[in-house]
CSV table of C-alpha atoms in Angstrom, one decimal:
chain,number,residue,atom,x,y,z
A,1,MET,CA,60.0,-35.3,36.6
A,2,THR,CA,59.1,-34.2,33.1
A,3,ASP,CA,55.5,-34.7,32.0
A,4,LEU,CA,55.9,-36.3,28.7
A,5,CYS,CA,52.8,-35.3,27.5
A,6,SER,CA,53.8,-31.6,27.9
A,7,LEU,CA,56.5,-31.9,25.6
A,8,THR,CA,56.3,-30.4,21.9
A,9,ALA,CA,57.0,-32.5,19.0
A,10,VAL,CA,60.4,-30.1,18.1
A,11,GLU,CA,61.1,-31.1,21.7
A,12,LEU,CA,60.7,-34.8,21.5
A,13,THR,CA,62.2,-35.1,18.3
A,14,ALA,CA,65.4,-33.3,19.7
A,15,ARG,CA,65.3,-35.8,23.0
A,16,TYR,CA,65.1,-38.8,20.7
A,17,ALA,CA,68.2,-37.7,18.8
A,18,SER,CA,70.0,-37.2,22.3
A,19,GLY,CA,68.8,-40.7,23.1
A,20,ASP,CA,67.6,-39.5,26.6
A,21,LEU,CA,63.9,-40.1,25.7
A,22,SER,CA,61.9,-43.2,24.5
A,23,PRO,CA,59.4,-43.1,21.6
A,24,VAL,CA,58.0,-46.2,23.7
A,25,ALA,CA,57.8,-44.4,26.9
A,26,VAL,CA,56.0,-41.4,25.4
A,27,THR,CA,53.6,-43.2,23.6
A,28,LYS,CA,52.7,-45.1,26.8
A,29,ALA,CA,52.3,-41.9,28.5
A,30,THR,CA,50.1,-40.3,25.8
A,31,LEU,CA,47.9,-43.3,25.5
A,32,ALA,CA,47.5,-43.1,29.3
A,33,ARG,CA,46.7,-39.4,29.0
A,34,ALA,CA,44.1,-40.0,26.1
A,35,GLU,CA,42.5,-42.9,28.4
A,36,ALA,CA,42.3,-40.5,31.2
A,37,VAL,CA,40.7,-37.2,29.7
A,38,GLN,CA,38.4,-39.4,27.3
A,39,PRO,CA,35.5,-39.5,30.0
A,40,ALA,CA,35.5,-35.9,30.3
A,41,VAL,CA,36.0,-34.5,27.3
A,42,ASN,CA,35.2,-37.4,24.3
A,43,ALA,CA,37.7,-36.3,22.1
A,44,PHE,CA,38.4,-39.6,20.3
A,45,VAL,CA,36.3,-41.9,18.5
A,46,PHE,CA,38.7,-44.9,18.9
A,47,THR,CA,42.2,-45.4,20.2
A,48,ASP,CA,44.4,-48.1,18.9
A,49,ALA,CA,47.3,-48.8,21.8
A,50,GLU,CA,48.6,-51.9,19.8
A,51,GLY,CA,49.4,-49.9,16.8
A,52,ALA,CA,50.4,-47.4,18.2
A,53,LEU,CA,53.1,-49.1,20.6
A,54,ALA,CA,53.9,-51.3,17.9
A,55,GLN,CA,55.0,-48.1,15.7
A,56,ALA,CA,56.6,-46.2,18.8
A,57,ALA,CA,58.8,-49.6,19.2
A,58,ALA,CA,60.1,-49.4,15.4
A,59,ALA,CA,61.0,-45.5,15.6
A,60,GLU,CA,63.2,-46.5,18.8
A,61,GLU,CA,64.8,-49.2,17.1
A,62,ARG,CA,65.3,-46.4,14.0
A,63,TRP,CA,66.7,-43.4,16.3
A,64,GLY,CA,68.8,-46.0,18.0
A,65,ARG,CA,70.8,-46.8,15.0
A,66,GLY,CA,70.6,-43.0,14.0
A,67,ALA,CA,68.2,-43.6,11.1
A,68,PRO,CA,64.8,-41.7,11.5
A,69,ALA,CA,62.2,-42.3,9.1
A,70,GLY,CA,61.6,-38.5,9.1
A,71,PRO,CA,61.0,-35.4,11.2
A,72,VAL,CA,58.3,-36.3,13.1
A,73,ASP,CA,59.4,-40.0,13.7
A,74,GLY,CA,58.1,-41.5,17.0
A,75,VAL,CA,56.0,-38.3,17.8
A,76,PRO,CA,52.1,-39.1,18.8
A,77,VAL,CA,49.7,-37.8,16.3
A,78,THR,CA,46.2,-38.2,16.0
A,79,VAL,CA,43.6,-38.0,13.1
A,80,LYS,CA,40.4,-36.3,12.6
A,81,ASP,CA,37.9,-39.0,11.6
A,82,ILE,CA,37.2,-37.1,8.4
A,83,LEU,CA,40.4,-38.0,6.8
A,84,LEU,CA,41.3,-41.9,5.6
A,85,GLN,CA,43.5,-44.1,7.7
A,86,ARG,CA,44.6,-47.5,6.5
A,87,GLY,CA,43.0,-49.9,8.2
A,88,HIS,CA,40.7,-48.4,10.7
A,89,PRO,CA,37.2,-46.9,9.9
A,90,THR,CA,36.6,-43.4,8.6
A,91,ARG,CA,33.0,-43.0,9.8
A,92,ARG,CA,32.9,-39.2,9.4
A,93,GLY,CA,30.9,-38.8,12.7
A,94,SER,CA,27.6,-40.1,10.8
A,95,ALA,CA,25.8,-43.1,12.2
A,96,ALA,CA,24.2,-43.1,8.7
A,97,LEU,CA,27.2,-44.6,7.3
A,98,PRO,CA,27.2,-48.6,8.0
A,99,ALA,CA,30.3,-49.4,9.9
A,100,GLY,CA,31.0,-52.2,7.8
A,101,ALA,CA,31.7,-50.0,5.2
A,102,GLY,CA,34.9,-50.2,3.4
A,103,PRO,CA,37.7,-51.8,3.0
A,104,TRP,CA,39.9,-49.0,4.8
A,105,ALA,CA,42.8,-49.6,2.5
A,106,GLU,CA,44.0,-46.3,1.8
A,107,ASP,CA,45.5,-43.1,3.6
A,108,ALA,CA,44.7,-39.5,3.0
A,109,PRO,CA,47.9,-38.1,1.4
A,110,ALA,CA,48.5,-35.9,5.0
A,111,VAL,CA,48.2,-39.5,7.0
A,112,ALA,CA,50.4,-41.1,4.0
A,113,ARG,CA,53.0,-38.5,4.6
A,114,LEU,CA,53.1,-38.9,8.4
A,115,ARG,CA,53.1,-42.7,8.2
A,116,GLU,CA,56.3,-42.3,5.7
A,117,SER,CA,57.6,-40.3,8.6
A,118,GLY,CA,57.5,-42.7,11.1
A,119,ALA,CA,54.9,-41.0,13.0
A,120,VAL,CA,52.5,-42.9,15.9
A,121,PHE,CA,49.0,-43.1,15.3
A,122,LEU,CA,47.5,-42.9,18.6
A,123,GLY,CA,43.6,-42.8,17.3
A,124,LYS,CA,41.0,-40.7,15.5
A,125,THR,CA,39.2,-37.7,16.9
A,126,THR,CA,35.7,-36.6,16.8
A,127,THR,CA,33.8,-34.6,14.4
A,128,PRO,CA,30.3,-33.5,14.0
A,129,GLU,CA,28.6,-35.2,10.9
A,130,PHE,CA,30.6,-34.8,7.8
A,131,GLY,CA,32.1,-31.9,9.3
A,132,TRP,CA,29.2,-29.7,8.9
A,133,LYS,CA,29.3,-27.3,12.0
A,134,GLY,CA,31.6,-25.3,14.2
A,135,VAL,CA,30.8,-27.4,17.2
A,136,THR,CA,31.4,-31.1,17.8
A,137,ASP,CA,28.5,-33.1,18.5
A,138,ALA,CA,27.1,-35.9,16.4
A,139,PRO,CA,24.6,-38.5,16.4
A,140,LEU,CA,27.3,-41.4,16.0
A,141,SER,CA,29.8,-40.1,18.8
A,142,GLY,CA,28.0,-37.6,21.2
A,143,ALA,CA,29.2,-34.2,22.2
A,144,THR,CA,33.0,-33.2,22.6
A,145,GLY,CA,33.8,-31.0,25.6
A,146,ASN,CA,36.0,-28.1,26.3
A,147,PRO,CA,39.6,-29.2,28.1
A,148,TYR,CA,38.9,-26.2,30.1
A,149,ALA,CA,35.6,-26.6,31.1
A,150,PRO,CA,34.0,-29.8,29.6
A,151,GLU,CA,30.4,-29.1,30.1
A,152,ARG,CA,31.4,-26.1,27.3
A,153,THR,CA,31.8,-27.3,23.9
A,154,ALA,CA,35.4,-27.6,22.2
A,155,GLY,CA,34.2,-25.9,19.2
A,156,GLY,CA,34.6,-27.6,15.7
A,157,SER,CA,34.2,-29.3,13.4
A,158,SER,CA,38.0,-30.3,14.5
A,159,GLY,CA,36.9,-30.4,18.0
A,160,GLY,CA,38.1,-33.7,18.9
A,161,SER,CA,41.6,-33.2,17.5
A,162,ALA,CA,41.9,-29.6,19.3
A,163,ALA,CA,40.8,-30.9,22.8
A,164,ALA,CA,43.2,-34.0,22.6
A,165,VAL,CA,46.4,-31.3,21.6
A,166,ALA,CA,45.3,-29.4,24.3
A,167,LEU,CA,45.5,-31.8,26.9
A,168,GLY,CA,48.6,-33.7,26.1
A,169,ALA,CA,47.0,-36.6,24.0
A,170,GLY,CA,49.1,-36.2,21.3
A,171,PRO,CA,51.3,-32.8,20.5
A,172,LEU,CA,50.2,-33.1,16.6
A,173,SER,CA,46.8,-33.7,15.4
A,174,LEU,CA,45.6,-33.4,11.7
A,175,GLY,CA,42.1,-31.4,11.1
A,176,THR,CA,39.9,-30.1,8.5
A,177,ASP,CA,38.9,-26.2,8.0
A,178,GLY,CA,36.1,-25.8,5.5
A,179,GLY,CA,34.5,-22.7,7.4
A,180,GLY,CA,37.1,-22.4,10.4
A,181,SER,CA,36.9,-25.9,11.5
A,182,VAL,CA,40.3,-25.5,12.7
A,183,ARG,CA,40.5,-22.1,14.0
A,184,ILE,CA,37.2,-22.1,15.8
A,185,PRO,CA,38.2,-25.2,18.1
A,186,ALA,CA,41.7,-23.8,18.5
A,187,SER,CA,40.3,-20.4,19.9
A,188,PHE,CA,37.8,-22.2,22.3
A,189,CYS,CA,40.5,-24.5,23.6
A,190,GLY,CA,43.6,-22.4,23.7
A,191,ILE,CA,45.9,-24.3,21.0
A,192,PHE,CA,47.7,-23.0,17.6
A,193,ALA,CA,46.0,-23.8,14.4
A,194,LEU,CA,46.8,-23.0,10.8
A,195,LYS,CA,44.5,-23.1,7.7
A,196,PRO,CA,47.1,-23.0,5.1
A,197,THR,CA,46.6,-21.9,1.5
A,198,TYR,CA,44.4,-24.0,-0.5
A,199,GLY,CA,46.2,-26.7,-2.1
A,200,ARG,CA,49.1,-26.4,0.3
A,201,VAL,CA,48.4,-29.7,1.5
A,202,PRO,CA,47.1,-32.2,-0.9
A,203,LEU,CA,43.4,-33.8,-0.2
A,204,TYR,CA,41.9,-36.9,-1.2
A,205,PRO,CA,39.1,-37.9,-1.6
A,206,ALA,CA,38.2,-34.5,-2.6
A,207,SER,CA,35.8,-32.8,-0.5
A,208,ALA,CA,32.0,-32.2,-1.3
A,209,PHE,CA,32.5,-28.9,-0.2
A,210,GLY,CA,34.9,-28.4,-3.1
A,211,THR,CA,37.9,-25.6,-2.8
A,212,LEU,CA,36.7,-24.3,0.7
A,213,ALA,CA,37.9,-27.2,2.2
A,214,HIS,CA,41.8,-27.2,3.4
A,215,VAL,CA,43.7,-29.9,5.8
A,216,GLY,CA,45.8,-28.1,8.6
A,217,PRO,CA,47.9,-28.8,11.3
A,218,MET,CA,46.3,-28.5,14.9
A,219,THR,CA,49.4,-28.1,17.7
A,220,SER,CA,50.5,-26.6,20.9
A,221,ASP,CA,52.3,-23.6,19.1
A,222,ALA,CA,53.8,-22.5,15.6
A,223,ALA,CA,57.0,-24.3,15.4
A,224,ASP,CA,55.0,-27.7,16.0
A,225,ALA,CA,52.8,-26.5,13.1
A,226,ALA,CA,55.7,-25.6,10.8
A,227,LEU,CA,56.9,-29.0,11.6
A,228,LEU,CA,54.2,-30.9,10.7
A,229,LEU,CA,53.3,-28.5,7.6
A,230,ASP,CA,56.8,-29.5,6.3
A,231,VAL,CA,55.9,-33.1,6.2
A,232,ILE,CA,52.0,-33.0,5.1
A,233,ALA,CA,52.6,-30.4,2.1
A,234,ARG,CA,54.5,-32.8,0.1
A,235,PRO,CA,53.0,-33.9,-2.8
A,236,ASP,CA,50.5,-36.7,-3.9
A,237,PRO,CA,49.4,-37.1,-7.5
A,238,ARG,CA,45.7,-38.0,-6.0
A,239,ASP,CA,45.0,-34.2,-5.8
A,240,TRP,CA,45.1,-32.4,-9.0
A,241,SER,CA,44.7,-29.3,-7.5
A,242,GLN,CA,47.5,-29.1,-5.0
A,243,LEU,CA,50.1,-26.6,-5.1
A,244,ALA,CA,53.9,-26.9,-6.0
A,245,PRO,CA,56.1,-27.9,-2.9
A,246,PRO,CA,57.3,-25.0,-0.8
A,247,ALA,CA,60.8,-23.5,-2.0
A,248,ARG,CA,62.1,-24.2,1.7
A,249,PRO,CA,61.2,-25.7,4.8
A,250,PHE,CA,58.6,-23.7,7.0
A,251,ARG,CA,60.9,-24.4,9.9
A,252,GLN,CA,63.8,-22.3,8.3
A,253,ALA,CA,61.1,-19.6,7.7
A,254,LEU,CA,60.3,-19.0,11.3
A,255,THR,CA,63.3,-17.5,12.3
A,256,ALA,CA,66.3,-17.7,9.4
A,257,GLY,CA,67.0,-13.9,8.2
A,258,GLU,CA,63.7,-12.4,8.3
A,259,GLY,CA,62.3,-14.0,11.5
A,260,GLY,CA,60.6,-11.5,13.9
A,261,LEU,CA,57.9,-8.8,13.5
A,262,ALA,CA,59.8,-5.6,12.7
A,263,GLY,CA,58.9,-4.2,9.6
A,264,LEU,CA,55.8,-5.8,9.1
A,265,ARG,CA,52.9,-3.7,7.9
A,266,VAL,CA,49.7,-5.2,10.0
A,267,ALA,CA,46.5,-4.2,9.3
A,268,TRP,CA,44.2,-4.6,12.3
A,269,SER,CA,40.3,-5.0,12.1
A,270,PRO,CA,38.5,-5.6,15.7
A,271,THR,CA,35.1,-6.1,13.9
A,272,LEU,CA,35.8,-6.8,10.3
A,273,GLY,CA,33.4,-3.8,9.6
A,274,GLY,CA,30.5,-4.4,12.0
A,275,VAL,CA,31.1,-7.7,14.0
A,276,VAL,CA,30.1,-7.2,17.4
A,277,VAL,CA,32.5,-8.6,19.9
A,278,ALA,CA,31.8,-9.5,23.7
A,279,PRO,CA,34.0,-6.9,25.2
A,280,ASP,CA,36.1,-9.6,27.4
A,281,VAL,CA,36.8,-11.2,24.1
A,282,ALA,CA,37.9,-7.7,22.3
A,283,ALA,CA,39.8,-6.6,25.7
A,284,ALA,CA,42.1,-9.8,25.1
A,285,VAL,CA,42.7,-9.5,21.8
A,286,ARG,CA,43.4,-5.8,21.8
A,287,GLY,CA,45.8,-6.4,24.4
A,288,ALA,CA,47.8,-8.9,22.1
A,289,VAL,CA,47.5,-6.8,19.2
A,290,GLU,CA,49.1,-3.8,21.3
A,291,ARG,CA,51.7,-5.8,22.3
A,292,LEU,CA,52.6,-7.0,18.8
A,293,ALA,CA,53.2,-3.4,17.8
A,294,GLY,CA,55.4,-3.5,20.5
A,295,LEU,CA,57.5,-5.8,18.9
A,296,GLY,CA,58.2,-3.8,15.8
A,297,ALA,CA,55.2,-4.0,13.7
A,298,GLU,CA,53.3,-1.2,11.7
A,299,VAL,CA,50.0,-1.8,12.7
A,300,THR,CA,47.4,0.5,11.4
A,301,GLU,CA,43.5,-0.2,12.2
A,302,THR,CA,41.6,-0.7,9.5
A,303,ASP,CA,38.9,-3.0,7.8
A,304,PRO,CA,39.8,-4.8,4.5
A,305,PRO,CA,37.4,-4.1,1.7
A,306,LEU,CA,35.3,-7.2,1.6
A,307,PRO,CA,31.5,-7.1,0.6
A,308,PRO,CA,28.9,-6.7,3.5
A,309,LEU,CA,29.0,-9.5,5.8
A,310,PRO,CA,25.2,-10.4,5.3
A,311,GLU,CA,26.2,-11.1,1.3
A,312,VAL,CA,29.3,-13.0,2.2
A,313,LEU,CA,27.2,-15.1,4.3
A,314,ALA,CA,24.8,-16.0,1.7
A,315,ALA,CA,27.4,-16.6,-0.6
A,316,PHE,CA,28.7,-19.3,2.0
A,317,HIS,CA,25.7,-20.7,2.8
A,318,THR,CA,24.9,-21.4,-0.8
A,319,LEU,CA,28.1,-23.1,-1.4
A,320,TRP,CA,28.4,-25.0,2.1
A,321,PHE,CA,24.8,-26.0,2.1
A,322,SER,CA,25.1,-27.4,-1.4
A,323,GLY,CA,27.8,-29.5,-0.5
A,324,ALA,CA,26.2,-30.7,2.2
A,325,ALA,CA,23.4,-31.8,-0.3
A,326,ARG,CA,25.8,-33.2,-2.6
A,327,VAL,CA,27.6,-35.5,0.2
A,328,THR,CA,23.9,-37.0,1.2
A,329,GLN,CA,22.4,-37.3,-1.9
A,330,HIS,CA,22.7,-40.7,-2.1
A,331,PHE,CA,21.2,-41.4,1.1
A,332,ASP,CA,17.7,-43.3,1.5
A,333,GLU,CA,15.2,-42.6,4.0
A,334,ALA,CA,16.7,-44.6,6.7
A,335,GLN,CA,20.1,-43.0,6.5
A,336,ARG,CA,18.3,-39.6,6.5
A,337,ALA,CA,16.3,-40.4,9.5
A,338,ALA,CA,19.9,-41.3,11.3
A,339,MET,CA,21.3,-37.6,10.1
A,340,ASP,CA,21.8,-34.7,12.7
A,341,PRO,CA,18.6,-32.8,12.4
A,342,GLY,CA,20.5,-29.7,11.8
A,343,LEU,CA,22.2,-31.3,8.9
A,344,ARG,CA,19.1,-32.5,7.5
A,345,GLU,CA,17.9,-28.7,7.5
A,346,ILE,CA,20.9,-27.4,5.5
A,347,VAL,CA,20.6,-30.4,2.9
A,348,ALA,CA,17.2,-29.6,2.4
A,349,GLN,CA,18.1,-25.7,2.1
A,350,GLY,CA,21.2,-26.7,-0.2
A,351,ALA,CA,19.0,-29.3,-2.7
A,352,GLY,CA,16.8,-26.2,-3.4
A,353,TYR,CA,19.7,-24.1,-5.0
A,354,GLY,CA,20.3,-24.2,-8.9
A,355,ALA,CA,23.0,-23.9,-10.8
A,356,LEU,CA,22.8,-20.0,-11.2
A,357,ASP,CA,22.7,-19.8,-7.7
A,358,TYR,CA,25.7,-21.3,-7.0
A,359,LEU,CA,27.3,-19.4,-9.4
A,360,ALA,CA,26.3,-16.2,-8.3
A,361,ALA,CA,28.0,-17.4,-4.8
A,362,VAL,CA,31.2,-18.2,-6.9
A,363,ASP,CA,31.2,-14.6,-8.2
A,364,VAL,CA,31.1,-13.0,-4.6
A,365,ARG,CA,33.7,-15.4,-3.6
A,366,MET,CA,35.7,-14.1,-6.7
A,367,ALA,CA,35.3,-10.5,-5.8
A,368,MET,CA,36.7,-11.2,-2.3
A,369,GLY,CA,39.8,-12.7,-3.6
A,370,ARG,CA,40.3,-9.8,-6.0
A,371,LEU,CA,39.7,-7.4,-3.1
A,372,MET,CA,42.0,-9.3,-0.5
A,373,GLY,CA,44.6,-9.6,-3.1
A,374,THR,CA,44.8,-6.0,-3.7
A,375,PHE,CA,44.4,-5.4,0.2
A,376,HIS,CA,47.5,-7.5,0.9
A,377,GLU,CA,49.5,-5.3,-1.6
A,378,GLU,CA,49.5,-2.7,1.3
A,379,TYR,CA,49.5,-4.9,4.2
A,380,ASP,CA,51.3,-8.0,4.9
A,381,LEU,CA,49.0,-9.5,7.8
A,382,LEU,CA,45.6,-9.0,8.6
A,383,LEU,CA,44.6,-9.3,12.4
A,384,THR,CA,41.3,-10.1,13.6
A,385,PRO,CA,39.6,-11.9,16.8
A,386,THR,CA,39.4,-15.6,15.8
A,387,LEU,CA,35.8,-15.5,17.3
A,388,PRO,CA,33.6,-12.8,18.8
A,389,ILE,CA,32.4,-15.2,22.0
A,390,THR,CA,34.4,-17.8,24.2
A,391,ALA,CA,33.1,-21.3,24.5
A,392,PHE,CA,29.5,-21.7,25.0
A,393,GLY,CA,27.5,-25.0,26.4
A,394,ALA,CA,28.4,-28.2,24.4
A,395,GLY,CA,25.9,-30.1,22.5
A,396,THR,CA,24.1,-27.3,20.8
A,397,GLU,CA,24.9,-25.3,17.5
A,398,VAL,CA,24.8,-22.0,19.0
A,399,PRO,CA,25.0,-20.4,22.1
A,400,GLU,CA,21.5,-20.9,24.6
A,401,GLY,CA,19.5,-17.8,24.2
A,402,SER,CA,21.7,-16.2,21.6
A,403,GLY,CA,18.6,-16.1,19.1
A,404,LEU,CA,21.0,-17.3,16.3
A,405,ALA,CA,19.9,-20.3,14.0
A,406,ARG,CA,23.1,-21.5,12.5
A,407,TRP,CA,27.0,-21.6,13.3
A,408,THR,CA,27.6,-19.3,10.8
A,409,GLU,CA,26.3,-16.7,12.8
A,410,TRP,CA,28.8,-16.6,15.6
A,411,THR,CA,32.1,-17.1,13.0
A,412,PRO,CA,32.0,-14.4,11.2
A,413,PHE,CA,35.8,-13.9,11.1
A,414,THR,CA,36.8,-17.6,9.5
A,415,TYR,CA,34.3,-18.6,6.9
A,416,PRO,CA,35.3,-15.7,4.7
A,417,PHE,CA,39.0,-16.4,4.4
A,418,ASN,CA,37.9,-20.2,3.1
A,419,MET,CA,36.4,-18.5,0.6
A,420,THR,CA,39.5,-16.6,-0.3
A,421,GLN,CA,41.8,-19.4,0.0
A,422,GLN,CA,44.1,-17.5,2.6
A,423,PRO,CA,46.0,-18.9,4.9
A,424,ALA,CA,44.7,-18.2,8.2
A,425,ALA,CA,45.7,-19.3,11.9
A,426,SER,CA,44.4,-19.2,15.4
A,427,VAL,CA,46.8,-18.3,18.2
A,428,PRO,CA,45.9,-18.2,21.7
A,429,CYS,CA,45.9,-14.6,23.1
A,430,GLY,CA,44.6,-14.6,26.6
A,431,THR,CA,41.2,-15.5,28.1
A,432,GLY,CA,37.9,-14.3,28.6
A,433,ALA,CA,35.8,-13.2,32.1
A,434,ASP,CA,35.1,-16.7,32.2
A,435,GLY,CA,38.4,-18.0,32.4
A,436,LEU,CA,38.1,-19.8,28.9
A,437,PRO,CA,40.5,-18.8,26.0
A,438,VAL,CA,40.5,-16.5,23.4
A,439,GLY,CA,41.9,-16.6,19.9
A,440,LEU,CA,43.8,-14.0,17.7
A,441,GLN,CA,43.5,-14.7,13.9
A,442,LEU,CA,46.3,-13.9,11.5
A,443,VAL,CA,45.9,-14.0,8.0
A,444,GLY,CA,48.2,-13.6,5.1
A,445,ALA,CA,47.8,-13.1,1.5
A,446,ARG,CA,47.7,-16.4,-0.8
A,447,HIS,CA,50.8,-18.5,-0.8
A,448,ALA,CA,51.9,-16.4,2.6
A,449,ASP,CA,52.0,-19.4,4.8
A,450,ALA,CA,55.5,-19.1,6.0
A,451,LEU,CA,55.0,-15.1,7.0
A,452,VAL,CA,51.9,-16.5,8.9
A,453,LEU,CA,53.9,-19.1,10.8
A,454,ARG,CA,56.7,-16.4,11.1
A,455,ALA,CA,54.4,-14.0,12.8
A,456,ALA,CA,52.8,-16.5,14.8
A,457,HIS,CA,56.2,-17.9,16.1
A,458,ALA,CA,57.4,-14.3,17.2
A,459,LEU,CA,54.2,-14.0,19.4
A,460,TYR,CA,55.0,-17.2,21.1
A,461,ALA,CA,58.6,-16.5,21.5
A,462,ALA,CA,57.6,-12.8,23.0
A,463,GLY,CA,55.0,-14.5,25.4
A,464,VAL,CA,52.1,-12.9,23.7
A,465,ALA,CA,50.8,-16.0,22.5
A,466,GLY,CA,49.9,-19.3,24.6
A,467,ILE,CA,48.2,-19.6,28.2
A,468,PRO,CA,48.3,-22.0,30.7
A,469,ALA,CA,47.3,-25.5,30.0
A,470,PRO,CA,44.0,-26.7,31.3
A,471,ALA,CA,43.4,-28.4,34.6
A,472,LEU,CA,40.7,-30.7,33.7
A,473,GLY,CA,37.8,-30.8,35.7
A,474,ALA,CA,38.2,-27.4,37.3
A,475,PRO,CA,34.9,-25.3,36.7
A,476,ALA,CA,35.1,-22.5,34.6
A,477,THR,CA,34.6,-19.2,36.6
A,478,GLY,CA,31.2,-17.5,36.1
A,479,THR,CA,29.0,-17.6,33.1
A,480,PRO,CA,30.5,-17.0,29.7
A,481,ALA,CA,29.7,-13.7,28.3
A,482,THR,CA,28.1,-13.5,25.2
A,483,VAL,CA,26.3,-10.7,23.1
A,484,ASP,CA,23.4,-10.5,20.7
A,485,LEU,CA,25.8,-10.8,17.3
A,486,ALA,CA,23.3,-8.9,15.3
A,487,THR,CA,22.3,-6.1,18.1
A,488,GLY,CA,25.2,-5.8,20.2
A,489,ALA,CA,23.0,-6.3,23.3
A,490,PRO,CA,24.7,-8.4,26.2
A,491,GLY,CA,23.2,-11.8,26.8
A,492,ARG,CA,24.1,-14.7,29.0
A,493,GLY,CA,25.6,-18.1,27.6
A,494,ARG,CA,25.2,-21.1,29.2
């Protein structure tokens, strides 16, 4: 008997079209799955069974007369609680925002495009407060656990979305990524996620984090991501920084003509010039790269010509912490008291930066963009680990005992490519010694979203990408291996 929750969106729509599967039955199954896994992982801030079933019934009627509203008609989706969804609160993980604030009369652009295409909205997923960090816990909603070991973190800031997709509570989810926030939880939770080129997916309201912030698909594989991106990359007049519509559907680019990896010039950077990577993570990623080379790609081990990572990190902190200060600028004393303590800390730091500090950080960013643009004249893709570690204990910003202070210290492979606005994806490529997922990051030149998806799809087709689904509740084997990311000394996580 088919597990309806294990089917991809591509499979669902094919079976809706043939008439042998019901959107209502699929929606009932995914709602039941969401309810069943919620106590263990806390992926949702709310679900809307009544609304979802009504949308599914309407989709079933459209499919029945051969007139689907769009390519995802009847497919269950979830939305990170950063993005506006008409008729439902958008609390952004913040207990400082009043519960009754509204009215909730608008959809964010990506949500609007999904609604027009007949998607079934299951509910909204958890986020840290304003999406400020790379793990998902918040004063409003608590911590989100990892599908493979719920006592570990799902990552963040789109952790609820990643956990939902991994556990079959909807095959498609909308996440946001300002420093790795779809790729970090994708790596920890064993799913696929794409941060598209900045502007590829329209965003409204504009993020306080400025042009670091992207909206991206979180799915079980690259084919579903291409399907979702074809829907959400459509224009919206509320975003003046959006790109022109793509020349052709992303689904066509997966296999049409140039599909596969043969002949691609690939740069493989195992440490991005000095990042200390846990040995089990490094081994899993290197194994995937070796198999990729066996599929015909021309792989060269080399580092991109980025500035020293401490300089990049300082510039990112200036941009990121300033954004956090801006988003909370009008909070009163009571609201600030209700904030995540870590968020209060970076808000205070961000408020201390001046205009010249900010512009100096922009200068670093511009230099990075120029250097990466030149680099991609020689290489089609850059490969790195998505993260240097596997998931650690839930409810903490950094691994216990690591000596680290901020989430950015264990995410050095992700945030640089928000600064350069390049498309970057995470594909699951194996597991660490603790049995938890490991991610491989694929980075393309700006506007090369189709190439990143094509390469990722080829990895799935060849069996390089993808890991077994989680058996919820089974404990992880052993303790997560970690390293001191500054010195390389071994450590132990929680």
